[in-house]
Amino acid sequence: MKNLDSLEWERLKEIPLDKIEHDQDLTKYLKTEQGKQKLRPIQNEMLWQAIDRKGLLGFVACGEGKTLVSLLLPSVLRAERPLLLLPAFMITQHLADREAYGAHWQLKEMKVLSYETLSSPKQIEALDTYKPDLIICDEAHSLKNLKSARVRRLDKYLVQNVNTHFCALSGTLCARSLSDYAHLSAWSLKVYSPLPRLPSIVEEWSLCIEEHVYSKQVYSVFGAKPTREALQTRLRSSKGIVITKSQEVGASLIIHKHKVDTPKSLTSAIQDALKTGDIISSTSEILDPLMLEHLMKSSDLWTPKDSFLLRVWGQLSCGFIYTWNWGNREVNKEWIEARRNWGRIAFQMLENSSFDSISHIATFAQSKQAPAKLRDAWYTWQSMQHIEPPSTREIWIDDYLIKFASYWLGQQDRPSIIWVQYTALANKLKEKLNIPYYGAGDQDAQLPEQNKHIAHNCIMSLSAHGTGKNLQAWSNQVLIHPLAHPSTWEQLLARTHRPGQQEDEVKFHVISGGLFGKAFYNAIKDAQYIQDTTGQNQRLIYATKI
């Protein structure tokens, strides 16, 4: 009897690459009697591919109309209990879009959940309770982390409900590797996925295509050298997959580089700070002297291996660090050590088990089946719960970025956006420049939408507004953050460089020195990989850089 690996390799060799391009317009079947809108060719193609494969994997560039497609998929796939998943910040916009499109199109009722809600410990039964027969994921790059609660819950449900259709849509499905979306292809296309469905074979494909590690079996699937271009051809030839290059934007895109060196004082300052207290990242992970030494020597700083180190380094490069604030109380080292030990052990188990959240590991830790090491760490940490946790505070080491942003803004001839990631930095800039800051809170998140038609000087949160927002009233901005992720770059650039932009050119300013420069050039390298393997034009590649 053949094992699973052998069967999967055979499937990959035999899968039909027989995609058919459809030219029949579905508009007349889907619009209302009074509807005046018409489907674009690419929207027709997405719907037809979903019909052909009863699922859809859409690498759909910004402005190509995936919102309407997500609303029409329940109709063309004849779903009775469709479910739409999307980021929480997009739900308000979705409701407005649905109301606007409802005047022109026959839209089925559809349950909507955010990815954040699906990840909640209280929502572990959400999918089983609703029993969707179609799951549509907008901004599906939110599902690339295989170990996240949302991915594990979706995977479990789809394995147990094999007749459920799945559709994934995003302009940035691929970040750095085919492993970012191979599981989405498997969910969408099932046995017809052109990519491996077993993790071990996904890894072998990735090593062969991306790192040039020879694999006889991968070569045999492609029938030749498995290049990036060969992978692109395989994807584009598969039914159920739609890849758009990118919609034409009339404005040119110019990236201006500014050489700003990171002060040498940052490294010595963090070493001094470690002698007096524990330094934490924005996620409250611990940075100790051993970790700092590893950080300075790390060759994996821009890979998922060192994502924690990157967050800490990001703070340092912005001129500050987070530390515990015990106020007038004496530092409680037992509390710190108990918290640190529980966090370390729990996260290790999360990485190497079927548990989908820390809360479920905490429940398991209280059972007799739990390993003694986990159980002891849990009860030790629980014995500290009577202690009031310390707050966090930022310690500023150098305000060189505040000075740069102030100087830069004074040189601009048009209203500009200053993009930041850290609230601490945003508040400093707001105080110094006396301009509004649009953060991530419910009220702040709506302000750019309310004021989006009139460009004005402002500070915006990268995480809150760098995705899914139409900010074409602006055409000038600067990023004050070391950003190495190519998909995040593509999303960010598309906020202003998009169809409908009225200016002849969109300017984006970046810091090119030190850590900022390393992040920027790494993002360009990875963006080239995305363009080579999917054919999606990347703004980081075609922008003019000066």
PDB file of C-alpha atoms in Angstrom, residues 86 110 140 143 197 264 302 313 316 350 368 373 387 411 473:
ATOM      1  CA  LEU A  86     -12.558  39.617   6.804  1.00  0.00           C
ATOM      2  CA  MET A 110     -24.534  36.226   4.314  1.00  0.00           C
ATOM      3  CA  ALA A 140      -7.029  36.154   2.883  1.00  0.00           C
ATOM      4  CA  LEU A 143      -4.578  33.344   7.043  1.00  0.00           C
ATOM      5  CA  ARG A 197      -1.158  19.610   0.323  1.00  0.00           C
ATOM      6  CA  LYS A 264      25.334  54.348  17.614  1.00  0.00           C
ATOM      7  CA  TRP A 302      14.156  39.434   8.301  1.00  0.00           C
ATOM      8  CA  TRP A 313      14.844  45.984  16.913  1.00  0.00           C
ATOM      9  CA  LEU A 316      15.255  50.474  19.079  1.00  0.00           C
ATOM     10  CA  LEU A 350       1.573  26.157  20.880  1.00  0.00           C
ATOM     11  CA  LYS A 368      -3.715  15.344  34.919  1.00  0.00           C
ATOM     12  CA  LYS A 373       6.804  21.163  33.472  1.00  0.00           C
ATOM     13  CA  ILE A 387      -0.116  40.899  42.418  1.00  0.00           C
ATOM     14  CA  GLN A 411      10.196  70.767   3.078  1.00  0.00           C
ATOM     15  CA  ALA A 473      -6.689  62.328  -1.880  1.00  0.00           C
TER      16      ALA A 473
END
